[in-house]
C-alpha cells in the first residue's frame, strides 16, 4: 500500500487503485461462480483487455476453460491491446484469437498470441451481407438513403479477400 501511494505521488496520478482492485476481485468472484455453475468448455470474448474480461479470463483459466477472443473491429500495430511492451501474464490473455484475415493476424504481438494461437475465420457479418446482397432490400434501402444524402461516398472494407465482392455489390447498388 505504501509503495503504491509513493508511486502515485511521484507520478502525480490520481488513481483509486484500492477501488479498482476491489472491483476486479468482485468481478472475478462473480465470474468464478458463473463458470463453476455453467461449466463451459470455451468462453468467447471481445475486448479481452477490459477489466471485466480480465476477471473472466483469470477465472476461466483457473477452472481449465479455454477462452477465445473474437475480432470485432480493426487491429493494427498501433492498437495497444495487441502490442506488448513488457512480459504478460498468460492468465489474463485469451488462449486463441479468431481474426478476420492474415493482415490482422500479422499485427498481433507474439507476447499477446503466438502465431499458432491465431485462427483466421473471416468476417461472418460481412460474408453474410455479401451472400444476401442481391436480395437484401433493407441494405439496399439504407445505401440508397446514404446516396441521396451525400454526393460523395467512400467505402473502406479492410477485408482484402472480400474486397472485390464488396465493390461488385456497391456497384450494383449505385
Tab-separated table of N, CA and C in Angstrom:
chain	number	residue	atom	x	y	z
A	1	UNK	N	0.834	-1.192	0.000
A	1	UNK	CA	0.000	0.000	0.000
A	1	UNK	C	0.876	1.253	0.000
A	2	UNK	N	1.890	1.282	0.839
A	2	UNK	CA	2.765	2.454	0.921
A	2	UNK	C	3.514	2.671	-0.383
A	3	UNK	N	3.965	1.580	-0.995
A	3	UNK	CA	4.706	1.692	-2.257
A	3	UNK	C	3.815	2.284	-3.339
A	4	UNK	N	2.568	1.809	-3.438
A	4	UNK	CA	1.641	2.352	-4.432
A	4	UNK	C	1.371	3.830	-4.183
A	5	UNK	N	1.215	4.192	-2.946
A	5	UNK	CA	0.988	5.609	-2.610
A	5	UNK	C	2.167	6.464	-3.064
A	6	UNK	N	3.387	5.959	-2.866
A	6	UNK	CA	4.582	6.700	-3.288
A	6	UNK	C	4.647	6.815	-4.811
A	7	UNK	N	4.333	5.724	-5.497
A	7	UNK	CA	4.341	5.733	-6.959
A	7	UNK	C	3.331	6.743	-7.488
A	8	UNK	N	2.130	6.730	-6.926
A	8	UNK	CA	1.094	7.669	-7.369
A	8	UNK	C	1.494	9.108	-7.096
A	9	UNK	N	2.090	9.329	-5.951
A	9	UNK	CA	2.522	10.678	-5.587
A	9	UNK	C	3.624	11.158	-6.526
A	10	UNK	N	4.631	10.329	-6.756
A	10	UNK	CA	5.740	10.701	-7.649
A	10	UNK	C	5.257	10.913	-9.076
A	11	UNK	N	4.311	10.114	-9.507
A	11	UNK	CA	3.812	10.192	-10.880
A	11	UNK	C	2.742	11.255	-11.054
A	12	UNK	N	2.322	11.836	-9.950
A	12	UNK	CA	1.251	12.831	-9.953
A	12	UNK	C	-0.021	12.266	-10.575
A	13	UNK	N	-0.321	11.011	-10.190
A	13	UNK	CA	-1.520	10.347	-10.682
A	13	UNK	C	-2.584	10.330	-9.601
A	14	UNK	N	-3.807	10.555	-10.023
A	14	UNK	CA	-4.944	10.457	-9.115
A	14	UNK	C	-5.713	9.202	-9.514
A	15	UNK	N	-5.388	8.096	-8.876
A	15	UNK	CA	-5.939	6.801	-9.254
A	15	UNK	C	-6.293	6.023	-7.996
A	16	UNK	N	-7.549	5.678	-7.872
A	16	UNK	CA	-8.005	4.940	-6.696
A	16	UNK	C	-7.798	3.443	-6.951
A	17	UNK	N	-6.555	2.992	-6.781
A	17	UNK	CA	-6.226	1.610	-7.091
A	17	UNK	C	-6.911	0.624	-6.147
A	18	UNK	N	-7.227	1.032	-4.923
A	18	UNK	CA	-7.911	0.144	-3.980
A	18	UNK	C	-9.311	-0.169	-4.509
A	19	UNK	N	-10.010	0.849	-4.980
A	19	UNK	CA	-11.344	0.646	-5.556
A	19	UNK	C	-11.255	-0.239	-6.794
A	20	UNK	N	-10.254	-0.003	-7.632
A	20	UNK	CA	-10.041	-0.791	-8.839
A	20	UNK	C	-9.807	-2.261	-8.469
A	21	UNK	N	-8.967	-2.512	-7.487
A	21	UNK	CA	-8.685	-3.892	-7.053
A	21	UNK	C	-9.933	-4.557	-6.488
A	22	UNK	N	-10.674	-3.825	-5.697
A	22	UNK	CA	-11.920	-4.388	-5.145
A	22	UNK	C	-12.895	-4.742	-6.263
A	23	UNK	N	-13.014	-3.856	-7.234
A	23	UNK	CA	-13.924	-4.105	-8.351
A	23	UNK	C	-13.473	-5.327	-9.153
A	24	UNK	N	-12.166	-5.420	-9.402
A	24	UNK	CA	-11.651	-6.569	-10.144
A	24	UNK	C	-11.977	-7.878	-9.424
A	25	UNK	N	-11.696	-7.937	-8.130
A	25	UNK	CA	-11.915	-9.187	-7.400
A	25	UNK	C	-13.402	-9.512	-7.235
A	26	UNK	N	-14.245	-8.499	-7.198
A	26	UNK	CA	-15.694	-8.753	-7.191
A	26	UNK	C	-16.118	-9.362	-8.522
A	27	UNK	N	-15.615	-8.821	-9.626
A	27	UNK	CA	-15.909	-9.367	-10.954
A	27	UNK	C	-15.357	-10.786	-11.086
A	28	UNK	N	-14.164	-11.000	-10.568
A	28	UNK	CA	-13.544	-12.323	-10.613
A	28	UNK	C	-14.386	-13.346	-9.847
A	29	UNK	N	-14.819	-12.992	-8.639
A	29	UNK	CA	-15.641	-13.922	-7.848
A	29	UNK	C	-16.953	-14.241	-8.562
A	30	UNK	N	-17.565	-13.233	-9.167
A	30	UNK	CA	-18.812	-13.453	-9.906
A	30	UNK	C	-18.565	-14.372	-11.097
A	31	UNK	N	-17.479	-14.148	-11.825
A	31	UNK	CA	-17.151	-14.995	-12.975
A	31	UNK	C	-16.856	-16.418	-12.519
A	32	UNK	N	-16.149	-16.552	-11.435
A	32	UNK	CA	-15.798	-17.880	-10.903
A	32	UNK	C	-17.063	-18.673	-10.555
A	33	UNK	N	-18.033	-18.021	-9.941
A	33	UNK	CA	-19.297	-18.671	-9.583
A	33	UNK	C	-20.058	-19.092	-10.836
A	34	UNK	N	-20.146	-18.179	-11.813
A	34	UNK	CA	-20.877	-18.498	-13.056
A	34	UNK	C	-20.213	-19.626	-13.824
A	35	UNK	N	-18.886	-19.608	-13.876
A	35	UNK	CA	-18.164	-20.662	-14.590
A	35	UNK	C	-18.349	-22.002	-13.870
A	36	UNK	N	-18.286	-21.989	-12.548
A	36	UNK	CA	-18.499	-23.231	-11.783
A	36	UNK	C	-19.916	-23.759	-11.997
A	37	UNK	N	-20.882	-22.867	-12.086
A	37	UNK	CA	-22.281	-23.274	-12.264
A	37	UNK	C	-22.536	-23.817	-13.672
A	38	UNK	N	-22.083	-23.084	-14.688
A	38	UNK	CA	-22.376	-23.441	-16.083
A	38	UNK	C	-21.375	-24.437	-16.677
A	39	UNK	N	-20.184	-24.513	-16.132
A	39	UNK	CA	-19.109	-25.394	-16.582
A	39	UNK	C	-18.873	-25.352	-18.096
A	40	UNK	N	-18.636	-24.174	-18.656
A	40	UNK	CA	-18.383	-24.102	-20.107
A	40	UNK	C	-17.017	-24.695	-20.438
A	41	UNK	N	-16.893	-25.203	-21.648
A	41	UNK	CA	-15.597	-25.680	-22.120
A	41	UNK	C	-14.823	-24.539	-22.771
A	42	UNK	N	-15.576	-23.620	-23.391
A	42	UNK	CA	-14.982	-22.488	-24.103
A	42	UNK	C	-15.798	-21.244	-23.789
A	43	UNK	N	-15.106	-20.126	-23.638
A	43	UNK	CA	-15.764	-18.825	-23.477
A	43	UNK	C	-15.245	-17.924	-24.594
A	44	UNK	N	-16.157	-17.286	-25.318
A	44	UNK	CA	-15.789	-16.331	-26.362
A	44	UNK	C	-15.902	-14.923	-25.793
A	45	UNK	N	-14.897	-14.081	-26.069
A	45	UNK	CA	-14.927	-12.694	-25.603
A	45	UNK	C	-14.538	-11.760	-26.741
A	46	UNK	N	-15.013	-10.538	-26.646
A	46	UNK	CA	-14.480	-9.436	-27.438
A	46	UNK	C	-13.922	-8.460	-26.413
A	47	UNK	N	-13.011	-7.623	-26.814
A	47	UNK	CA	-12.392	-6.648	-25.896
A	47	UNK	C	-11.784	-7.363	-24.687
A	48	UNK	N	-10.908	-8.314	-24.937
A	48	UNK	CA	-10.307	-9.078	-23.844
A	48	UNK	C	-9.534	-8.197	-22.870
A	49	UNK	N	-9.221	-6.978	-23.266
A	49	UNK	CA	-8.375	-6.113	-22.437
A	49	UNK	C	-9.135	-5.334	-21.361
A	50	UNK	N	-10.444	-5.478	-21.294
A	50	UNK	CA	-11.204	-4.751	-20.278
A	50	UNK	C	-11.043	-5.422	-18.913
A	51	UNK	N	-11.282	-4.682	-17.863
A	51	UNK	CA	-11.165	-5.240	-16.523
A	51	UNK	C	-12.150	-6.397	-16.325
A	52	UNK	N	-13.368	-6.243	-16.809
A	52	UNK	CA	-14.360	-7.309	-16.679
A	52	UNK	C	-13.866	-8.581	-17.353
A	53	UNK	N	-13.365	-8.454	-18.577
A	53	UNK	CA	-12.890	-9.638	-19.284
A	53	UNK	C	-11.593	-10.184	-18.702
A	54	UNK	N	-10.758	-9.330	-18.124
A	54	UNK	CA	-9.575	-9.854	-17.420
A	54	UNK	C	-10.002	-10.732	-16.246
A	55	UNK	N	-11.030	-10.318	-15.534
A	55	UNK	CA	-11.543	-11.124	-14.417
A	55	UNK	C	-12.106	-12.449	-14.929
A	56	UNK	N	-12.828	-12.397	-16.054
A	56	UNK	CA	-13.380	-13.619	-16.651
A	56	UNK	C	-12.251	-14.537	-17.121
A	57	UNK	N	-11.258	-13.967	-17.799
A	57	UNK	CA	-10.123	-14.753	-18.268
A	57	UNK	C	-9.413	-15.446	-17.107
A	58	UNK	N	-9.168	-14.704	-16.041
A	58	UNK	CA	-8.477	-15.248	-14.874
A	58	UNK	C	-9.278	-16.401	-14.265
A	59	UNK	N	-10.584	-16.203	-14.098
A	59	UNK	CA	-11.443	-17.243	-13.532
A	59	UNK	C	-11.533	-18.447	-14.476
A	60	UNK	N	-11.640	-18.193	-15.770
A	60	UNK	CA	-11.746	-19.279	-16.755
A	60	UNK	C	-10.481	-20.130	-16.760
A	61	UNK	N	-9.338	-19.479	-16.768
A	61	UNK	CA	-8.089	-20.239	-16.783
A	61	UNK	C	-7.901	-21.042	-15.502
A	62	UNK	N	-8.314	-20.496	-14.386
A	62	UNK	CA	-8.217	-21.255	-13.136
A	62	UNK	C	-9.119	-22.486	-13.170
A	63	UNK	N	-10.220	-22.393	-13.900
A	63	UNK	CA	-11.164	-23.518	-13.998
A	63	UNK	C	-10.813	-24.462	-15.153
A	64	UNK	N	-9.750	-24.156	-15.887
A	64	UNK	CA	-9.353	-25.012	-17.003
A	64	UNK	C	-10.186	-24.813	-18.252
A	65	UNK	N	-10.816	-23.678	-18.371
A	65	UNK	CA	-11.687	-23.364	-19.504
A	65	UNK	C	-10.915	-22.557	-20.548
A	66	UNK	N	-11.058	-22.916	-21.815
A	66	UNK	CA	-10.420	-22.161	-22.898
A	66	UNK	C	-11.161	-20.855	-23.141
A	67	UNK	N	-10.415	-19.820	-23.526
A	67	UNK	CA	-11.006	-18.526	-23.862
A	67	UNK	C	-10.544	-18.150	-25.264
A	68	UNK	N	-11.516	-17.780	-26.104
A	68	UNK	CA	-11.229	-17.376	-27.476
A	68	UNK	C	-11.687	-15.936	-27.668
A	69	UNK	N	-10.766	-15.107	-28.141
A	69	UNK	CA	-11.092	-13.707	-28.439
A	69	UNK	C	-11.544	-13.611	-29.883
A	70	UNK	N	-12.696	-12.983	-30.103
A	70	UNK	CA	-13.231	-12.783	-31.444
A	70	UNK	C	-12.937	-11.359	-31.893
A	71	UNK	N	-12.314	-11.231	-33.053
A	71	UNK	CA	-12.066	-9.894	-33.574
A	71	UNK	C	-13.399	-9.229	-33.853
A	72	UNK	N	-13.522	-7.984	-33.446
A	72	UNK	CA	-14.785	-7.276	-33.619
A	72	UNK	C	-14.582	-5.921	-34.275
A	73	UNK	N	-13.347	-5.589	-34.587
A	73	UNK	CA	-13.049	-4.297	-35.185
A	73	UNK	C	-11.653	-4.335	-35.782
A	74	UNK	N	-11.074	-3.170	-35.930
A	74	UNK	CA	-9.781	-3.033	-36.594
A	74	UNK	C	-8.642	-3.343	-35.633
A	75	UNK	N	-7.703	-4.171	-36.066
A	75	UNK	CA	-6.485	-4.466	-35.312
A	75	UNK	C	-5.328	-3.927	-36.136
A	76	UNK	N	-4.448	-3.179	-35.491
A	76	UNK	CA	-3.261	-2.697	-36.189
A	76	UNK	C	-2.088	-2.711	-35.225
A	77	UNK	N	-0.911	-2.432	-35.769
A	77	UNK	CA	0.266	-2.418	-34.899
A	77	UNK	C	0.287	-1.191	-33.986
A	78	UNK	N	-0.679	-0.297	-34.126
A	78	UNK	CA	-0.782	0.837	-33.211
A	78	UNK	C	-1.892	0.644	-32.178
A	79	UNK	N	-2.589	-0.494	-32.233
A	79	UNK	CA	-3.646	-0.781	-31.256
A	79	UNK	C	-2.977	-1.338	-29.999
A	80	UNK	N	-3.055	-0.619	-28.875
A	80	UNK	CA	-2.311	-1.030	-27.675
A	80	UNK	C	-2.716	-2.389	-27.110
A	81	UNK	N	-3.920	-2.844	-27.378
A	81	UNK	CA	-4.351	-4.132	-26.835
A	81	UNK	C	-3.668	-5.315	-27.516
A	82	UNK	N	-3.111	-5.087	-28.692
A	82	UNK	CA	-2.497	-6.177	-29.438
A	82	UNK	C	-0.983	-6.031	-29.543
A	83	UNK	N	-0.433	-5.086	-28.804
A	83	UNK	CA	1.005	-4.885	-28.758
A	83	UNK	C	1.475	-5.165	-27.333
A	84	UNK	N	2.764	-5.320	-27.164
A	84	UNK	CA	3.253	-5.683	-25.842
A	84	UNK	C	4.586	-4.996	-25.579
A	85	UNK	N	4.673	-4.358	-24.448
A	85	UNK	CA	5.893	-3.645	-24.096
A	85	UNK	C	6.578	-4.258	-22.887
A	86	UNK	N	6.005	-5.318	-22.346
A	86	UNK	CA	6.565	-5.998	-21.180
A	86	UNK	C	5.955	-7.409	-21.135
A	87	UNK	N	6.587	-8.333	-20.430
A	87	UNK	CA	6.037	-9.701	-20.373
A	87	UNK	C	4.616	-9.712	-19.789
A	88	UNK	N	3.766	-10.523	-20.383
A	88	UNK	CA	2.368	-10.590	-19.970
A	88	UNK	C	2.100	-11.881	-19.203
A	89	UNK	N	1.201	-11.808	-18.247
A	89	UNK	CA	0.742	-12.989	-17.518
A	89	UNK	C	-0.330	-13.654	-18.372
A	90	UNK	N	-0.088	-14.876	-18.822
A	90	UNK	CA	-0.987	-15.583	-19.736
A	90	UNK	C	-2.384	-15.794	-19.164
A	91	UNK	N	-2.536	-15.743	-17.852
A	91	UNK	CA	-3.865	-15.935	-17.256
A	91	UNK	C	-4.842	-14.831	-17.648
A	92	UNK	N	-4.315	-13.686	-18.088
A	92	UNK	CA	-5.164	-12.553	-18.460
A	92	UNK	C	-5.296	-12.398	-19.967
A	93	UNK	N	-4.826	-13.396	-20.719
A	93	UNK	CA	-4.881	-13.349	-22.175
A	93	UNK	C	-5.684	-14.530	-22.712
A	94	UNK	N	-6.348	-14.346	-23.832
A	94	UNK	CA	-7.092	-15.460	-24.443
A	94	UNK	C	-6.145	-16.583	-24.887
A	95	UNK	N	-6.693	-17.773	-24.961
A	95	UNK	CA	-5.921	-18.916	-25.452
A	95	UNK	C	-5.787	-18.870	-26.968
A	96	UNK	N	-6.797	-18.319	-27.624
A	96	UNK	CA	-6.792	-18.183	-29.080
A	96	UNK	C	-7.396	-16.836	-29.464
A	97	UNK	N	-7.012	-16.385	-30.657
A	97	UNK	CA	-7.610	-15.179	-31.254
A	97	UNK	C	-8.152	-15.587	-32.617
A	98	UNK	N	-9.441	-15.362	-32.847
A	98	UNK	CA	-10.042	-15.620	-34.144
A	98	UNK	C	-10.181	-14.276	-34.848
A	99	UNK	N	-9.508	-14.125	-35.981
A	99	UNK	CA	-9.428	-12.828	-36.654
A	99	UNK	C	-10.000	-12.903	-38.063
A	100	UNK	N	-10.217	-11.717	-38.651
A	100	UNK	CA	-10.834	-11.603	-39.968
A	100	UNK	C	-9.910	-12.075	-41.093
A	101	UNK	N	-8.613	-11.813	-40.993
A	101	UNK	CA	-7.729	-12.149	-42.101
A	101	UNK	C	-6.266	-12.126	-41.720
A	102	UNK	N	-5.437	-12.519	-42.687
A	102	UNK	CA	-3.987	-12.633	-42.497
A	102	UNK	C	-3.358	-11.310	-42.051
A	103	UNK	N	-3.800	-10.201	-42.638
A	103	UNK	CA	-3.221	-8.902	-42.286
A	103	UNK	C	-3.416	-8.596	-40.806
A	104	UNK	N	-4.560	-8.962	-40.261
A	104	UNK	CA	-4.813	-8.734	-38.841
A	104	UNK	C	-4.001	-9.696	-37.980
A	105	UNK	N	-3.895	-10.922	-38.421
A	105	UNK	CA	-3.125	-11.920	-37.674
A	105	UNK	C	-1.672	-11.487	-37.536
A	106	UNK	N	-1.133	-10.880	-38.578
A	106	UNK	CA	0.275	-10.478	-38.574
A	106	UNK	C	0.574	-9.303	-37.652
A	107	UNK	N	-0.444	-8.566	-37.218
A	107	UNK	CA	-0.187	-7.386	-36.380
A	107	UNK	C	-0.228	-7.683	-34.883
A	108	UNK	N	-0.632	-8.876	-34.494
A	108	UNK	CA	-0.701	-9.215	-33.071
A	108	UNK	C	0.691	-9.578	-32.571
A	109	UNK	N	1.143	-8.893	-31.538
A	109	UNK	CA	2.479	-9.120	-30.976
A	109	UNK	C	2.587	-10.550	-30.444
A	110	UNK	N	3.724	-11.222	-30.662
A	110	UNK	CA	3.874	-12.611	-30.216
A	110	UNK	C	3.687	-12.833	-28.707
A	111	UNK	N	3.904	-11.813	-27.886
A	111	UNK	CA	3.665	-11.999	-26.453
A	111	UNK	C	2.175	-11.967	-26.121
A	112	UNK	N	1.363	-11.425	-27.017
A	112	UNK	CA	-0.090	-11.455	-26.843
A	112	UNK	C	-0.614	-12.808	-27.320
A	113	UNK	N	-0.144	-13.247	-28.489
A	113	UNK	CA	-0.553	-14.550	-29.020
A	113	UNK	C	0.497	-15.039	-30.004
A	114	UNK	N	0.951	-16.265	-29.809
A	114	UNK	CA	1.851	-16.888	-30.774
A	114	UNK	C	1.050	-17.169	-32.046
A	115	UNK	N	1.730	-17.293	-33.178
A	115	UNK	CA	1.044	-17.465	-34.463
A	115	UNK	C	0.115	-18.676	-34.445
A	116	UNK	N	0.503	-19.752	-33.748
A	116	UNK	CA	-0.359	-20.940	-33.708
A	116	UNK	C	-1.612	-20.735	-32.852
A	117	UNK	N	-1.680	-19.626	-32.110
A	117	UNK	CA	-2.872	-19.304	-31.316
A	117	UNK	C	-3.844	-18.410	-32.078
A	118	UNK	N	-3.486	-18.053	-33.306
A	118	UNK	CA	-4.311	-17.155	-34.104
A	118	UNK	C	-4.947	-17.950	-35.236
A	119	UNK	N	-6.255	-17.837	-35.336
A	119	UNK	CA	-7.007	-18.568	-36.367
A	119	UNK	C	-7.729	-17.564	-37.245
A	120	UNK	N	-7.570	-17.691	-38.537
A	120	UNK	CA	-8.241	-16.793	-39.477
A	120	UNK	C	-9.606	-17.383	-39.797
A	121	UNK	N	-10.655	-16.665	-39.423
A	121	UNK	CA	-12.019	-17.166	-39.605
A	121	UNK	C	-12.845	-16.285	-40.537
A	122	UNK	N	-12.322	-15.138	-40.934
A	122	UNK	CA	-13.082	-14.240	-41.792
A	122	UNK	C	-14.083	-13.426	-40.991
A	123	UNK	N	-14.787	-12.571	-41.680
A	123	UNK	CA	-15.784	-11.712	-41.058
A	123	UNK	C	-17.157	-12.253	-41.419
A	124	UNK	N	-17.764	-12.973	-40.492
A	124	UNK	CA	-19.043	-13.634	-40.791
A	124	UNK	C	-20.144	-12.632	-41.110
A	125	UNK	N	-20.127	-11.471	-40.463
A	125	UNK	CA	-21.153	-10.456	-40.738
A	125	UNK	C	-21.052	-9.981	-42.189
A	126	UNK	N	-19.843	-9.618	-42.584
A	126	UNK	CA	-19.651	-9.120	-43.948
A	126	UNK	C	-19.939	-10.221	-44.967
A	127	UNK	N	-19.482	-11.431	-44.692
A	127	UNK	CA	-19.736	-12.554	-45.598
A	127	UNK	C	-21.243	-12.788	-45.756
A	128	UNK	N	-21.975	-12.735	-44.651
A	128	UNK	CA	-23.428	-12.924	-44.688
A	128	UNK	C	-24.094	-11.815	-45.501
A	129	UNK	N	-23.660	-10.580	-45.279
A	129	UNK	CA	-24.247	-9.452	-46.010
A	129	UNK	C	-23.984	-9.582	-47.510
A	130	UNK	N	-22.783	-10.039	-47.867
A	130	UNK	CA	-22.460	-10.187	-49.285
A	130	UNK	C	-23.264	-11.312	-49.923
A	131	UNK	N	-23.454	-12.408	-49.207
A	131	UNK	CA	-24.222	-13.528	-49.753
A	131	UNK	C	-25.673	-13.144	-50.001
A	132	UNK	N	-26.202	-12.272	-49.164
A	132	UNK	CA	-27.594	-11.863	-49.288
A	132	UNK	C	-27.759	-10.509	-49.971
A	133	UNK	N	-26.669	-9.985	-50.523
A	133	UNK	CA	-26.677	-8.614	-51.037
A	133	UNK	C	-27.673	-8.387	-52.168
A	134	UNK	N	-27.814	-9.351	-53.044
A	134	UNK	CA	-28.688	-9.148	-54.203
A	134	UNK	C	-30.154	-9.018	-53.808
A	135	UNK	N	-30.539	-9.617	-52.694
A	135	UNK	CA	-31.954	-9.605	-52.298
A	135	UNK	C	-32.200	-8.867	-50.980
A	136	UNK	N	-31.186	-8.313	-50.396
A	136	UNK	CA	-31.321	-7.668	-49.091
A	136	UNK	C	-31.870	-6.247	-49.267
A	137	UNK	N	-33.189	-6.130	-49.258
A	137	UNK	CA	-33.848	-4.849	-49.512
A	137	UNK	C	-33.525	-3.806	-48.435
A	138	UNK	N	-33.363	-4.246	-47.205
A	138	UNK	CA	-33.040	-3.304	-46.109
A	138	UNK	C	-31.694	-2.634	-46.356
A	139	UNK	N	-30.687	-3.427	-46.743
A	139	UNK	CA	-29.363	-2.868	-47.008
A	139	UNK	C	-29.404	-1.972	-48.241
A	140	UNK	N	-30.113	-2.399	-49.272
A	140	UNK	CA	-30.232	-1.591	-50.486
A	140	UNK	C	-30.896	-0.253	-50.155
A	141	UNK	N	-31.949	-0.273	-49.349
A	141	UNK	CA	-32.642	0.968	-48.962
A	141	UNK	C	-31.718	1.864	-48.136
A	142	UNK	N	-30.958	1.275	-47.214
A	142	UNK	CA	-30.038	2.061	-46.383
A	142	UNK	C	-28.973	2.719	-47.249
A	143	UNK	N	-28.425	1.961	-48.194
A	143	UNK	CA	-27.409	2.507	-49.082
A	143	UNK	C	-28.001	3.598	-49.968
A	144	UNK	N	-29.222	3.406	-50.433
A	144	UNK	CA	-29.891	4.412	-51.269
A	144	UNK	C	-30.095	5.710	-50.502
A	145	UNK	N	-30.462	5.607	-49.215
A	145	UNK	CA	-30.620	6.821	-48.384
A	145	UNK	C	-29.284	7.547	-48.230
A	146	UNK	N	-28.217	6.791	-48.036
A	146	UNK	CA	-26.888	7.412	-47.944
A	146	UNK	C	-26.541	8.124	-49.242
A	147	UNK	N	-26.812	7.463	-50.359
A	147	UNK	CA	-26.522	8.051	-51.671
A	147	UNK	C	-27.295	9.346	-51.871
A	148	UNK	N	-28.540	9.354	-51.420
A	148	UNK	CA	-29.371	10.547	-51.581
A	148	UNK	C	-28.888	11.689	-50.688
A	149	UNK	N	-28.351	11.351	-49.549
A	149	UNK	CA	-27.934	12.369	-48.581
A	149	UNK	C	-26.557	12.960	-48.913
A	150	UNK	N	-25.653	12.144	-49.412
A	150	UNK	CA	-24.282	12.578	-49.669
A	150	UNK	C	-23.950	12.463	-51.152
A	151	UNK	N	-23.231	13.455	-51.664
A	151	UNK	CA	-22.883	13.411	-53.083
A	151	UNK	C	-21.650	12.537	-53.339
A	152	UNK	N	-20.821	12.362	-52.317
A	152	UNK	CA	-19.626	11.525	-52.470
A	152	UNK	C	-19.542	10.558	-51.293
A	153	UNK	N	-19.320	9.307	-51.615
A	153	UNK	CA	-19.182	8.282	-50.586
A	153	UNK	C	-17.854	7.569	-50.758
A	154	UNK	N	-17.273	7.167	-49.645
A	154	UNK	CA	-16.048	6.377	-49.667
A	154	UNK	C	-16.345	5.071	-48.955
A	155	UNK	N	-15.977	3.981	-49.570
A	155	UNK	CA	-16.163	2.661	-48.959
A	155	UNK	C	-14.812	2.153	-48.494
A	156	UNK	N	-14.713	1.819	-47.226
A	156	UNK	CA	-13.500	1.223	-46.674
A	156	UNK	C	-13.885	-0.166	-46.177
A	157	UNK	N	-13.312	-1.199	-46.786
A	157	UNK	CA	-13.705	-2.551	-46.406
A	157	UNK	C	-12.737	-3.195	-45.434
A	158	UNK	N	-11.440	-2.991	-45.624
A	158	UNK	CA	-10.403	-3.617	-44.797
A	158	UNK	C	-10.499	-5.136	-44.815
A	159	UNK	N	-11.088	-5.652	-45.850
A	159	UNK	CA	-11.275	-7.101	-45.977
A	159	UNK	C	-10.708	-7.546	-47.325
A	160	UNK	N	-9.408	-7.663	-47.439
A	160	UNK	CA	-8.769	-7.966	-48.714
A	160	UNK	C	-9.408	-9.132	-49.474
A	161	UNK	N	-9.646	-10.284	-48.853
A	161	UNK	CA	-10.199	-11.398	-49.634
A	161	UNK	C	-11.602	-11.119	-50.171
A	162	UNK	N	-12.355	-10.222	-49.528
A	162	UNK	CA	-13.728	-9.965	-49.936
A	162	UNK	C	-13.889	-8.644	-50.686
A	163	UNK	N	-12.803	-7.906	-50.835
A	163	UNK	CA	-12.911	-6.547	-51.359
A	163	UNK	C	-13.564	-6.479	-52.737
A	164	UNK	N	-13.177	-7.355	-53.660
A	164	UNK	CA	-13.761	-7.308	-54.998
A	164	UNK	C	-15.261	-7.593	-54.947
A	165	UNK	N	-15.677	-8.542	-54.103
A	165	UNK	CA	-17.105	-8.850	-53.973
A	165	UNK	C	-17.860	-7.657	-53.389
A	166	UNK	N	-17.249	-6.978	-52.407
A	166	UNK	CA	-17.882	-5.791	-51.828
A	166	UNK	C	-18.043	-4.724	-52.897
A	167	UNK	N	-17.005	-4.509	-53.691
A	167	UNK	CA	-17.080	-3.488	-54.740
A	167	UNK	C	-18.138	-3.849	-55.773
A	168	UNK	N	-18.265	-5.136	-56.122
A	168	UNK	CA	-19.307	-5.559	-57.063
A	168	UNK	C	-20.697	-5.241	-56.520
A	169	UNK	N	-20.904	-5.506	-55.243
A	169	UNK	CA	-22.209	-5.230	-54.611
A	169	UNK	C	-22.477	-3.730	-54.608
A	170	UNK	N	-21.490	-2.947	-54.232
A	170	UNK	CA	-21.669	-1.490	-54.185
A	170	UNK	C	-21.994	-0.945	-55.581
A	171	UNK	N	-21.309	-1.459	-56.582
A	171	UNK	CA	-21.608	-1.006	-57.951
A	171	UNK	C	-23.020	-1.375	-58.377
A	172	UNK	N	-23.493	-2.547	-57.971
A	172	UNK	CA	-24.884	-2.932	-58.279
A	172	UNK	C	-25.871	-1.997	-57.607
A	173	UNK	N	-25.558	-1.597	-56.372
A	173	UNK	CA	-26.465	-0.728	-55.608
A	173	UNK	C	-26.456	0.714	-56.112
A	174	UNK	N	-25.361	1.120	-56.768
A	174	UNK	CA	-25.247	2.541	-57.115
A	174	UNK	C	-25.831	2.903	-58.443
